[in-house]
GROMACS .gro file of C-alpha atoms in nm:
model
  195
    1UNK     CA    1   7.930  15.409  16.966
    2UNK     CA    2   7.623  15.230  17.129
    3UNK     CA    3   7.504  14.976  16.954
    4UNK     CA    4   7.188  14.894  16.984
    5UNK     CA    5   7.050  14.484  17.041
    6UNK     CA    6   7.060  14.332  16.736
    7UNK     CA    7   6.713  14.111  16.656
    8UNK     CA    8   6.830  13.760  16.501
    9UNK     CA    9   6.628  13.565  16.354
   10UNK     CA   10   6.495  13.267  16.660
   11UNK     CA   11   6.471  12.923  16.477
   12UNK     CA   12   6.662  12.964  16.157
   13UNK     CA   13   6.759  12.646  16.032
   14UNK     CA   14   7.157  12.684  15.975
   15UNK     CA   15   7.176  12.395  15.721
   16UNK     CA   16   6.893  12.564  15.517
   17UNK     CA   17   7.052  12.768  15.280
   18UNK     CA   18   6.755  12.885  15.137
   19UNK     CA   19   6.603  12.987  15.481
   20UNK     CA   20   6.968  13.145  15.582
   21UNK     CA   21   6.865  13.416  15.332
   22UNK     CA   22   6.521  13.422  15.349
   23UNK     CA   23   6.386  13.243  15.078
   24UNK     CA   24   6.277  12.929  15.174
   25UNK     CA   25   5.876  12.930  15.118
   26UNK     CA   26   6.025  13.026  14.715
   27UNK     CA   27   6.360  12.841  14.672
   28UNK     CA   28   6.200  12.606  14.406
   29UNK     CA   29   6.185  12.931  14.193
   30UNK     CA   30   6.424  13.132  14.294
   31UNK     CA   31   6.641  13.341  14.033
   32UNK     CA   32   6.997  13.434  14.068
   33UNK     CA   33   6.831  13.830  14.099
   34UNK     CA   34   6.646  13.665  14.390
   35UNK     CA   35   6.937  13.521  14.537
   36UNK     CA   36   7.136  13.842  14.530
   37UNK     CA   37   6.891  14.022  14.651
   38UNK     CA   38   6.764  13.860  14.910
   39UNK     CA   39   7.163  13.823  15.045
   40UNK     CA   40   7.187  14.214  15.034
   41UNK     CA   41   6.861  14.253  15.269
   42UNK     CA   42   6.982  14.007  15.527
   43UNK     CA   43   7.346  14.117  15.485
   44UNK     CA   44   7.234  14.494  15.557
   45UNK     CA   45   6.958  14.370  15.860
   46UNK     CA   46   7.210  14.111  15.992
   47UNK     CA   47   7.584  14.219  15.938
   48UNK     CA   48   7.779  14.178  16.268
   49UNK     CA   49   7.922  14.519  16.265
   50UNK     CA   50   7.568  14.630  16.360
   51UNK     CA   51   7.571  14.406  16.636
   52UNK     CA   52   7.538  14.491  17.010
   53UNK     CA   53   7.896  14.348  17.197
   54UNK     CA   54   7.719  14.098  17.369
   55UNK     CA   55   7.587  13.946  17.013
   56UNK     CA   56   7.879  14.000  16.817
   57UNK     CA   57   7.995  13.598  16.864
   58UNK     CA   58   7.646  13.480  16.723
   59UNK     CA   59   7.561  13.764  16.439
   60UNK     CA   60   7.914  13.661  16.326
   61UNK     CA   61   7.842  13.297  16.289
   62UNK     CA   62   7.527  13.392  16.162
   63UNK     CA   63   7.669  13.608  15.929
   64UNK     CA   64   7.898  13.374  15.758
   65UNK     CA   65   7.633  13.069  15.745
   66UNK     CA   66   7.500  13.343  15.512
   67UNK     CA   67   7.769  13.413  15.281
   68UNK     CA   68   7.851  13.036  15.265
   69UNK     CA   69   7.457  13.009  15.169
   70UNK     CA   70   7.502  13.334  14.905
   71UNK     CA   71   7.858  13.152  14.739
   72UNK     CA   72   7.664  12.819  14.726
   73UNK     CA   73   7.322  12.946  14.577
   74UNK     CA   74   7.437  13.181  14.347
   75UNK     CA   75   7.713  12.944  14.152
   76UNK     CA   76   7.507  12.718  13.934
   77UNK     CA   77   7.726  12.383  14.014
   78UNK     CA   78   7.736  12.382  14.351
   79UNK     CA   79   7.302  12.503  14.366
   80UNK     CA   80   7.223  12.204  14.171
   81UNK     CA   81   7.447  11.992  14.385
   82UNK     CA   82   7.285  12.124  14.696
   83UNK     CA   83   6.917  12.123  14.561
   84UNK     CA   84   6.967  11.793  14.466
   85UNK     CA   85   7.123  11.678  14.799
   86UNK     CA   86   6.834  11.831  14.970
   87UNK     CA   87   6.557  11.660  15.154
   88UNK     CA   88   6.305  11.566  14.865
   89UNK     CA   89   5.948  11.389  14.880
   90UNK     CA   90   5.998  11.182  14.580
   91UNK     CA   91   5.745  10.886  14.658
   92UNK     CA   92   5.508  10.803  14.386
   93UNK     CA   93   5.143  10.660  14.498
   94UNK     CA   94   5.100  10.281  14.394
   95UNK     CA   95   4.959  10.201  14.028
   96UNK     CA   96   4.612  10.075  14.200
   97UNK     CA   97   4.578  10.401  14.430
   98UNK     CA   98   4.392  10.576  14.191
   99UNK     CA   99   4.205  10.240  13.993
  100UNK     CA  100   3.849  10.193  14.040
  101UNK     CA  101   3.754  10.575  14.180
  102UNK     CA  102   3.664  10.870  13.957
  103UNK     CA  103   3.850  10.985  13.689
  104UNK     CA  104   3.893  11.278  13.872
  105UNK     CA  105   4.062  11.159  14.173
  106UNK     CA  106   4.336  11.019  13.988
  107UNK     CA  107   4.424  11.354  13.839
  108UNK     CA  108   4.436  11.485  14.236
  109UNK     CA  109   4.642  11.190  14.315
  110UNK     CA  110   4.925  11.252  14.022
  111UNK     CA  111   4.891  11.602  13.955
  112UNK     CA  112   5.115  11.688  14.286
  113UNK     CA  113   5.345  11.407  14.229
  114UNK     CA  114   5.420  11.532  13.832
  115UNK     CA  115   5.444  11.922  13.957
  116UNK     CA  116   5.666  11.786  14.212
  117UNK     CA  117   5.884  11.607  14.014
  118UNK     CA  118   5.890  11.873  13.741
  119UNK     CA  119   6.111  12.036  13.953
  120UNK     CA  120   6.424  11.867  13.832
  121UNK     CA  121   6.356  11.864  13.480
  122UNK     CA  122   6.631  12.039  13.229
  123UNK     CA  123   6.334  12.186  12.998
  124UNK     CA  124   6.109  12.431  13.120
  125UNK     CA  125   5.817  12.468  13.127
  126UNK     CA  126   5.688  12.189  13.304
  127UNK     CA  127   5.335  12.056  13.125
  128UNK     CA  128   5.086  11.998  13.403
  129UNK     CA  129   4.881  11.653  13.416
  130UNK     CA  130   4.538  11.873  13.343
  131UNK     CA  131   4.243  11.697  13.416
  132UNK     CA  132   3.909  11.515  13.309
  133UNK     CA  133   3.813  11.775  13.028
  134UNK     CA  134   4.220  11.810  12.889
  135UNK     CA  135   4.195  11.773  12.514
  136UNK     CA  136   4.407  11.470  12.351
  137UNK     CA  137   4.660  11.629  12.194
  138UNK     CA  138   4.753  11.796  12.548
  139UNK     CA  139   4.735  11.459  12.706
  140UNK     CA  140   4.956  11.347  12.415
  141UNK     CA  141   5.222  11.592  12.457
  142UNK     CA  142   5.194  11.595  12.869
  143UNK     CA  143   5.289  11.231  12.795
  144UNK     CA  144   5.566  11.252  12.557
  145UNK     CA  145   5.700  11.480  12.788
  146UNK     CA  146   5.742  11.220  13.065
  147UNK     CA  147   5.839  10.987  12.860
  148UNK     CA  148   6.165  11.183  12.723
  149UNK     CA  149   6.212  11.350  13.110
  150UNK     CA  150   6.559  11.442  13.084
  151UNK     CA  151   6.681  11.567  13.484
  152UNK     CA  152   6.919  11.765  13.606
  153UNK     CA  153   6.972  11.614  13.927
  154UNK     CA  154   7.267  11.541  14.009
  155UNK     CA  155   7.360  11.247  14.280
  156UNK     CA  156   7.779  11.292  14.291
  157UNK     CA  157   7.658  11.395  14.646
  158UNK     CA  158   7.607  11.030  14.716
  159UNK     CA  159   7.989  10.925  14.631
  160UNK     CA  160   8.115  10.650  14.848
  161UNK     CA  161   8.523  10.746  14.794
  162UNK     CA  162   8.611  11.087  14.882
  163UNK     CA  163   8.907  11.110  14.581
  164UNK     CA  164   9.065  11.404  14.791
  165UNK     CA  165   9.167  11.101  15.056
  166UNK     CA  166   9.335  10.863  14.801
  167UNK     CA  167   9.689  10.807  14.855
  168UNK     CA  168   9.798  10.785  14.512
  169UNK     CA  169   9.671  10.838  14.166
  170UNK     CA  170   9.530  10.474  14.089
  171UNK     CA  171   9.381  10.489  14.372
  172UNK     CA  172   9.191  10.778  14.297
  173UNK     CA  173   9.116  10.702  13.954
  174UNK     CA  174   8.981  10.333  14.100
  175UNK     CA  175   8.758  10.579  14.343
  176UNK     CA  176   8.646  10.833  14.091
  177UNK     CA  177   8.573  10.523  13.861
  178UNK     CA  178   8.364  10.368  14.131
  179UNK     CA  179   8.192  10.676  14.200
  180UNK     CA  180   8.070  10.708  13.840
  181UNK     CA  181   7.945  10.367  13.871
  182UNK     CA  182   7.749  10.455  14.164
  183UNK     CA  183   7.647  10.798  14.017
  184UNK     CA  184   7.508  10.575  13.680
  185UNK     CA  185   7.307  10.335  13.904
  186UNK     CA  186   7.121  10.618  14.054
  187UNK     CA  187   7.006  10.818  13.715
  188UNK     CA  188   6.882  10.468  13.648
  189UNK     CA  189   6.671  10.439  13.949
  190UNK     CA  190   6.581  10.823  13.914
  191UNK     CA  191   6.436  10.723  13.565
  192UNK     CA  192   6.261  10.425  13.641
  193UNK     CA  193   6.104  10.572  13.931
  194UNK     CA  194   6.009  10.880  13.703
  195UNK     CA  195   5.848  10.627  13.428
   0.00000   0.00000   0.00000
């Protein structure tokens, strides 16, 4: 049969999961429906057995970057580990960036950074900063909020000692100790940053 030229996608990012299956302008809110059914689209547009000869090589490699991106979205351990592995804009503007200007600028200033860094958080929803006119009890509760932030991110991506290389079990139990160690110091920055 002839198979017609196949149309792959130009500049996909191959480390973006998200943007393997089409979904990266919405991965922040992405359900597992989404996920599935955003793999069956590009698995029906992009499945190598569709290809032309000449393409086969590439829609192949293509194919399975996007089945490794499906298996690793769709399992709730290793999404977390990925989402929180991935590139993340996590500064916070100094205390004095928003002192001495209107009110209102420093809700423009923080209102990003808190919707940003909502992200992460274990309870949903996410109160928004609000602005000038927010009653008190809002405010209140917007605060409290931060205040108890509780994360899901996880940072075991950051492990020094790769435990599947220790030669023998104290060894690895010395590396996944370590690890833990390093894990702990980072939810403690995360935190204080987030406070």
């Amino acid at each position: 049969a002839n198979r017609k030229k196949m149309e792959l996608p130009k500049h996909v990012n191959m480390e973006d999961k998200y943007a393997l299956l089409g979904l990266s302008g919405t991965h922040v809110m992405s359900t597992e429906e989404d996920i599935r059914n955003a793999y069956r689209r590009v698995s029906l547009s992009y499945h190598p057995d569709k290809a032309a000869p000449e393409q086969r090589e590439e829609a192949e490699t293509l194919y399975k970057a996007m089945q490794d991106a499906y298996d690793t979205l769709i399992d709730p351990i290793r999404r977390r580990i990925y989402d929180s592995a991935r590139e993340f804009d996590d500064t916070i503007p100094a205390e004095d960036e928003g002192k001495g200007k209107e009110a209102e600028k420093f809700f423009e200033i923080y209102g990003p950074v808190f919707k940003r860094n909502g992200w992460f958080s274990k309870v949903k929803p996410v109160p928004e900063l609000g602005d000038i006119n927010t009653p008190d009890d809002e405010m209140n509760a917007f605060y409290d909020f931060w205040l108890s932030f509780s994360s899901w991110r996880e940072f075991s991506h950051d492990d020094e000692h790769k435990v599947e290389d220790a030669e023998s079990r104290e060894e690895r139990r010395w590396m996944e100790r370590e690890n833990k160690k390093l894990v702990a110091e980072q939810v403690k920055k995360e935190k204080k940053r987030i406070r």
